C-alpha cells in the first residue's frame, strides 16, 4: 500500500500509518508527504489531502528497503540495499522508491540501481511540501525523515510503467 498525505496531516501521520495498516490487515505500507496529492480525478494542492493506493501482485516477493545516503571522502555511499540485489537481477521486476529530496541524492541512487539492476524499471518520486527536515517518509509504522524507502519486487507479474507529463518539461 502506498499513501500520499499533504503536510497538513504531518502531525497525525504516525497514527494514520498505524490505522491504515490495521484496517487493511497488514502488508507493507510506504507513504510520504506531498505538496500536491492526487486522488480520483482531482488534484489537491496546498490543502489537506490523503490518497492511498494498494496493489496486489500474485506470486511476487516484496523486499522492503530503507536507503541511507551519505557523502564520504570517496564519494556518495548508499547503504540499505539487499545484499543479493545484483545476483537476483533476472527475477527482479521493478524497484519502487519514495525519497526525501534534500537527503537522498537521487541521481546517485538511480545510477547505483542502474548498475546493479540493468533494464529494471525504478518507479517512484520525491516527498514534498516542506523545507529540509520537514518532509516525511513512512515505512509501515516507522517515521523516516531522510534517505529513501521502497520495495524490490521479485517474481510475479511483469511491471510496466507509464509516464504522464503533468506540466511542460
PDB file of C-alpha atoms in Angstrom:
ATOM      1  CA  UNK A   1       0.000   0.000   0.000  1.00  0.00           C
ATOM      2  CA  UNK A   2       1.195   3.487  -0.836  1.00  0.00           C
ATOM      3  CA  UNK A   3      -0.218   6.583   0.837  1.00  0.00           C
ATOM      4  CA  UNK A   4       0.334  10.185  -0.135  1.00  0.00           C
ATOM      5  CA  UNK A   5      -0.548  12.751   2.521  1.00  0.00           C
ATOM      6  CA  UNK A   6      -0.403  16.534   2.481  1.00  0.00           C
ATOM      7  CA  UNK A   7       1.846  18.196   5.093  1.00  0.00           C
ATOM      8  CA  UNK A   8      -1.337  19.412   6.834  1.00  0.00           C
ATOM      9  CA  UNK A   9      -1.630  15.912   8.332  1.00  0.00           C
ATOM     10  CA  UNK A  10       2.047  15.505   9.238  1.00  0.00           C
ATOM     11  CA  UNK A  11       1.414  15.779  12.969  1.00  0.00           C
ATOM     12  CA  UNK A  12      -1.083  12.884  12.810  1.00  0.00           C
ATOM     13  CA  UNK A  13       0.790  10.837  10.239  1.00  0.00           C
ATOM     14  CA  UNK A  14       2.201   8.244  12.691  1.00  0.00           C
ATOM     15  CA  UNK A  15      -1.272   7.341  13.951  1.00  0.00           C
ATOM     16  CA  UNK A  16      -2.631   7.452  10.384  1.00  0.00           C
ATOM     17  CA  UNK A  17       0.029   4.968   9.237  1.00  0.00           C
ATOM     18  CA  UNK A  18      -0.819   2.602  12.072  1.00  0.00           C
ATOM     19  CA  UNK A  19      -4.549   2.894  11.348  1.00  0.00           C
ATOM     20  CA  UNK A  20      -4.054   2.245   7.615  1.00  0.00           C
ATOM     21  CA  UNK A  21      -2.116  -0.942   8.272  1.00  0.00           C
ATOM     22  CA  UNK A  22      -4.640  -2.125  10.863  1.00  0.00           C
ATOM     23  CA  UNK A  23      -7.642  -1.511   8.591  1.00  0.00           C
ATOM     24  CA  UNK A  24      -6.009  -3.176   5.597  1.00  0.00           C
ATOM     25  CA  UNK A  25      -4.879  -6.227   7.543  1.00  0.00           C
ATOM     26  CA  UNK A  26      -1.150  -5.525   7.498  1.00  0.00           C
ATOM     27  CA  UNK A  27       1.062  -5.776   4.474  1.00  0.00           C
ATOM     28  CA  UNK A  28       3.769  -3.333   3.515  1.00  0.00           C
ATOM     29  CA  UNK A  29       2.972   0.396   3.778  1.00  0.00           C
ATOM     30  CA  UNK A  30       5.128   3.019   2.085  1.00  0.00           C
ATOM     31  CA  UNK A  31       4.000   6.618   2.475  1.00  0.00           C
ATOM     32  CA  UNK A  32       5.200  10.185   2.083  1.00  0.00           C
ATOM     33  CA  UNK A  33       4.126  13.774   2.420  1.00  0.00           C
ATOM     34  CA  UNK A  34       3.274  15.604  -0.777  1.00  0.00           C
ATOM     35  CA  UNK A  35       2.648  19.220  -1.679  1.00  0.00           C
ATOM     36  CA  UNK A  36       0.168  18.054  -4.319  1.00  0.00           C
ATOM     37  CA  UNK A  37      -1.861  14.893  -3.760  1.00  0.00           C
ATOM     38  CA  UNK A  38      -3.931  13.288  -6.496  1.00  0.00           C
ATOM     39  CA  UNK A  39      -6.976  11.182  -5.698  1.00  0.00           C
ATOM     40  CA  UNK A  40      -9.578  10.002  -8.163  1.00  0.00           C
ATOM     41  CA  UNK A  41      -9.865  12.674 -10.812  1.00  0.00           C
ATOM     42  CA  UNK A  42      -8.830  15.571  -8.547  1.00  0.00           C
ATOM     43  CA  UNK A  43      -5.557  17.265  -7.760  1.00  0.00           C
ATOM     44  CA  UNK A  44      -5.281  18.761  -4.271  1.00  0.00           C
ATOM     45  CA  UNK A  45      -2.596  21.426  -3.871  1.00  0.00           C
ATOM     46  CA  UNK A  46      -1.931  23.480  -0.731  1.00  0.00           C
ATOM     47  CA  UNK A  47      -4.892  21.911   1.095  1.00  0.00           C
ATOM     48  CA  UNK A  48      -5.467  18.875   3.357  1.00  0.00           C
ATOM     49  CA  UNK A  49      -5.422  15.663   1.315  1.00  0.00           C
ATOM     50  CA  UNK A  50      -4.912  11.921   1.677  1.00  0.00           C
ATOM     51  CA  UNK A  51      -4.684   9.381  -1.160  1.00  0.00           C
ATOM     52  CA  UNK A  52      -3.999   5.656  -0.630  1.00  0.00           C
ATOM     53  CA  UNK A  53      -3.131   3.201  -3.407  1.00  0.00           C
ATOM     54  CA  UNK A  54      -2.954  -0.549  -2.945  1.00  0.00           C
ATOM     55  CA  UNK A  55      -1.656  -3.159  -5.318  1.00  0.00           C
ATOM     56  CA  UNK A  56      -1.852  -6.937  -5.366  1.00  0.00           C
ATOM     57  CA  UNK A  57       0.936  -8.829  -7.123  1.00  0.00           C
ATOM     58  CA  UNK A  58       0.241 -12.585  -7.116  1.00  0.00           C
ATOM     59  CA  UNK A  59       3.412 -14.655  -6.858  1.00  0.00           C
ATOM     60  CA  UNK A  60       5.630 -11.641  -6.157  1.00  0.00           C
ATOM     61  CA  UNK A  61       8.129 -11.431  -3.344  1.00  0.00           C
ATOM     62  CA  UNK A  62       8.283  -7.915  -1.864  1.00  0.00           C
ATOM     63  CA  UNK A  63      11.622  -6.943  -0.319  1.00  0.00           C
ATOM     64  CA  UNK A  64      11.334  -3.658   1.623  1.00  0.00           C
ATOM     65  CA  UNK A  65      14.340  -1.370   1.782  1.00  0.00           C
ATOM     66  CA  UNK A  66      15.413   1.767   3.570  1.00  0.00           C
ATOM     67  CA  UNK A  67      18.286   3.621   1.942  1.00  0.00           C
ATOM     68  CA  UNK A  68      20.627   5.950   3.737  1.00  0.00           C
ATOM     69  CA  UNK A  69      22.872   8.152   1.648  1.00  0.00           C
ATOM     70  CA  UNK A  70      25.981   9.905   2.916  1.00  0.00           C
ATOM     71  CA  UNK A  71      28.824  11.846   1.410  1.00  0.00           C
ATOM     72  CA  UNK A  72      32.278  10.449   2.175  1.00  0.00           C
ATOM     73  CA  UNK A  73      35.786  11.427   1.039  1.00  0.00           C
ATOM     74  CA  UNK A  74      35.489   8.597  -1.524  1.00  0.00           C
ATOM     75  CA  UNK A  75      32.161   9.885  -2.896  1.00  0.00           C
ATOM     76  CA  UNK A  76      28.492   9.163  -2.257  1.00  0.00           C
ATOM     77  CA  UNK A  77      27.827   5.985  -0.260  1.00  0.00           C
ATOM     78  CA  UNK A  78      24.417   4.302  -0.252  1.00  0.00           C
ATOM     79  CA  UNK A  79      23.508   1.658   2.314  1.00  0.00           C
ATOM     80  CA  UNK A  80      20.354  -0.373   2.820  1.00  0.00           C
ATOM     81  CA  UNK A  81      20.107  -2.253  -0.470  1.00  0.00           C
ATOM     82  CA  UNK A  82      19.513  -6.025  -0.248  1.00  0.00           C
ATOM     83  CA  UNK A  83      22.829  -7.932  -0.202  1.00  0.00           C
ATOM     84  CA  UNK A  84      21.729 -10.144  -3.114  1.00  0.00           C
ATOM     85  CA  UNK A  85      20.447  -7.275  -5.278  1.00  0.00           C
ATOM     86  CA  UNK A  86      22.737  -7.788  -8.290  1.00  0.00           C
ATOM     87  CA  UNK A  87      22.641 -11.582  -8.187  1.00  0.00           C
ATOM     88  CA  UNK A  88      18.834 -11.554  -8.306  1.00  0.00           C
ATOM     89  CA  UNK A  89      18.521  -9.089 -11.207  1.00  0.00           C
ATOM     90  CA  UNK A  90      16.973 -11.710 -13.512  1.00  0.00           C
ATOM     91  CA  UNK A  91      13.868 -12.158 -11.342  1.00  0.00           C
ATOM     92  CA  UNK A  92      13.572  -8.502 -10.262  1.00  0.00           C
ATOM     93  CA  UNK A  93      10.522  -6.901 -11.877  1.00  0.00           C
ATOM     94  CA  UNK A  94      10.852  -3.341 -10.545  1.00  0.00           C
ATOM     95  CA  UNK A  95      12.038  -1.139  -7.708  1.00  0.00           C
ATOM     96  CA  UNK A  96       9.516   1.291  -6.243  1.00  0.00           C
ATOM     97  CA  UNK A  97      11.069   4.215  -4.322  1.00  0.00           C
ATOM     98  CA  UNK A  98       9.958   7.250  -2.350  1.00  0.00           C
ATOM     99  CA  UNK A  99      12.686   9.608  -1.223  1.00  0.00           C
ATOM    100  CA  UNK A 100      13.277  12.704   0.841  1.00  0.00           C
ATOM    101  CA  UNK A 101      14.720  15.138  -1.731  1.00  0.00           C
ATOM    102  CA  UNK A 102      17.193  17.007   0.469  1.00  0.00           C
ATOM    103  CA  UNK A 103      18.992  13.912   1.807  1.00  0.00           C
ATOM    104  CA  UNK A 104      18.681  11.139  -0.770  1.00  0.00           C
ATOM    105  CA  UNK A 105      20.952  12.260  -3.661  1.00  0.00           C
ATOM    106  CA  UNK A 106      18.502  10.807  -6.224  1.00  0.00           C
ATOM    107  CA  UNK A 107      20.871  10.670  -9.214  1.00  0.00           C
ATOM    108  CA  UNK A 108      23.443   8.653  -7.245  1.00  0.00           C
ATOM    109  CA  UNK A 109      20.782   6.186  -6.124  1.00  0.00           C
ATOM    110  CA  UNK A 110      19.454   5.831  -9.685  1.00  0.00           C
ATOM    111  CA  UNK A 111      22.999   5.324 -11.050  1.00  0.00           C
ATOM    112  CA  UNK A 112      23.658   2.618  -8.449  1.00  0.00           C
ATOM    113  CA  UNK A 113      20.397   0.814  -9.245  1.00  0.00           C
ATOM    114  CA  UNK A 114      21.106   1.056 -12.996  1.00  0.00           C
ATOM    115  CA  UNK A 115      24.483  -0.626 -12.424  1.00  0.00           C
ATOM    116  CA  UNK A 116      23.074  -3.347 -10.151  1.00  0.00           C
ATOM    117  CA  UNK A 117      19.786  -3.915 -12.000  1.00  0.00           C
ATOM    118  CA  UNK A 118      20.210  -3.064 -15.688  1.00  0.00           C
ATOM    119  CA  UNK A 119      16.909  -2.752 -17.568  1.00  0.00           C
ATOM    120  CA  UNK A 120      14.837  -2.972 -14.361  1.00  0.00           C
ATOM    121  CA  UNK A 121      12.396  -0.063 -14.009  1.00  0.00           C
ATOM    122  CA  UNK A 122      12.795   2.208 -11.000  1.00  0.00           C
ATOM    123  CA  UNK A 123       9.470   3.887 -10.290  1.00  0.00           C
ATOM    124  CA  UNK A 124       8.637   6.479  -7.658  1.00  0.00           C
ATOM    125  CA  UNK A 125       9.004  10.042  -6.600  1.00  0.00           C
ATOM    126  CA  UNK A 126      10.029  12.591  -4.031  1.00  0.00           C
ATOM    127  CA  UNK A 127       8.345  13.581  -0.795  1.00  0.00           C
ATOM    128  CA  UNK A 128       7.466  17.260  -0.938  1.00  0.00           C
ATOM    129  CA  UNK A 129       5.694  20.070   0.791  1.00  0.00           C
ATOM    130  CA  UNK A 130       8.405  21.045   3.200  1.00  0.00           C
ATOM    131  CA  UNK A 131      11.821  22.539   3.674  1.00  0.00           C
ATOM    132  CA  UNK A 132      14.851  20.436   4.628  1.00  0.00           C
ATOM    133  CA  UNK A 133      13.914  18.336   7.661  1.00  0.00           C
ATOM    134  CA  UNK A 134      10.142  18.753   7.175  1.00  0.00           C
ATOM    135  CA  UNK A 135       9.330  16.102   4.552  1.00  0.00           C
ATOM    136  CA  UNK A 136       8.351  12.706   5.900  1.00  0.00           C
ATOM    137  CA  UNK A 137       8.507   9.117   4.728  1.00  0.00           C
ATOM    138  CA  UNK A 138       6.824   6.186   6.442  1.00  0.00           C
ATOM    139  CA  UNK A 139       7.623   2.508   6.192  1.00  0.00           C
ATOM    140  CA  UNK A 140       4.925   0.572   7.996  1.00  0.00           C
ATOM    141  CA  UNK A 141       4.703   2.349  11.378  1.00  0.00           C
ATOM    142  CA  UNK A 142       8.152   3.992  11.293  1.00  0.00           C
ATOM    143  CA  UNK A 143       8.584   7.668  10.505  1.00  0.00           C
ATOM    144  CA  UNK A 144      11.725   8.434   8.490  1.00  0.00           C
ATOM    145  CA  UNK A 145      12.973  11.958   7.802  1.00  0.00           C
ATOM    146  CA  UNK A 146      15.891  11.291   5.446  1.00  0.00           C
ATOM    147  CA  UNK A 147      17.058   8.979   2.668  1.00  0.00           C
ATOM    148  CA  UNK A 148      14.648   6.781   0.747  1.00  0.00           C
ATOM    149  CA  UNK A 149      12.286   3.891   1.288  1.00  0.00           C
ATOM    150  CA  UNK A 150      10.996   1.396  -1.179  1.00  0.00           C
ATOM    151  CA  UNK A 151      10.379  -2.146  -2.236  1.00  0.00           C
ATOM    152  CA  UNK A 152      12.130  -4.502  -4.632  1.00  0.00           C
ATOM    153  CA  UNK A 153       9.560  -6.600  -6.497  1.00  0.00           C
ATOM    154  CA  UNK A 154      10.810 -10.080  -7.400  1.00  0.00           C
ATOM    155  CA  UNK A 155       8.841 -12.626  -9.362  1.00  0.00           C
ATOM    156  CA  UNK A 156       5.141 -12.324 -10.031  1.00  0.00           C
ATOM    157  CA  UNK A 157       3.674 -10.366 -12.925  1.00  0.00           C
ATOM    158  CA  UNK A 158       5.692  -8.130 -15.202  1.00  0.00           C
ATOM    159  CA  UNK A 159       5.706  -4.484 -14.104  1.00  0.00           C
ATOM    160  CA  UNK A 160       5.317  -1.719 -16.672  1.00  0.00           C
ATOM    161  CA  UNK A 161       5.139   1.998 -16.061  1.00  0.00           C
ATOM    162  CA  UNK A 162       3.527   4.881 -17.879  1.00  0.00           C
ATOM    163  CA  UNK A 163       4.710   8.460 -17.517  1.00  0.00           C
ATOM    164  CA  UNK A 164       2.080  11.153 -17.573  1.00  0.00           C
ATOM    165  CA  UNK A 165       3.680  14.530 -18.065  1.00  0.00           C
ATOM    166  CA  UNK A 166       1.732  16.926 -15.844  1.00  0.00           C
ATOM    167  CA  UNK A 167       3.479  20.079 -16.985  1.00  0.00           C
ATOM    168  CA  UNK A 168       5.895  21.250 -19.632  1.00  0.00           C
ATOM    169  CA  UNK A 169       9.289  19.502 -19.352  1.00  0.00           C
TER     170      UNK A 169
END
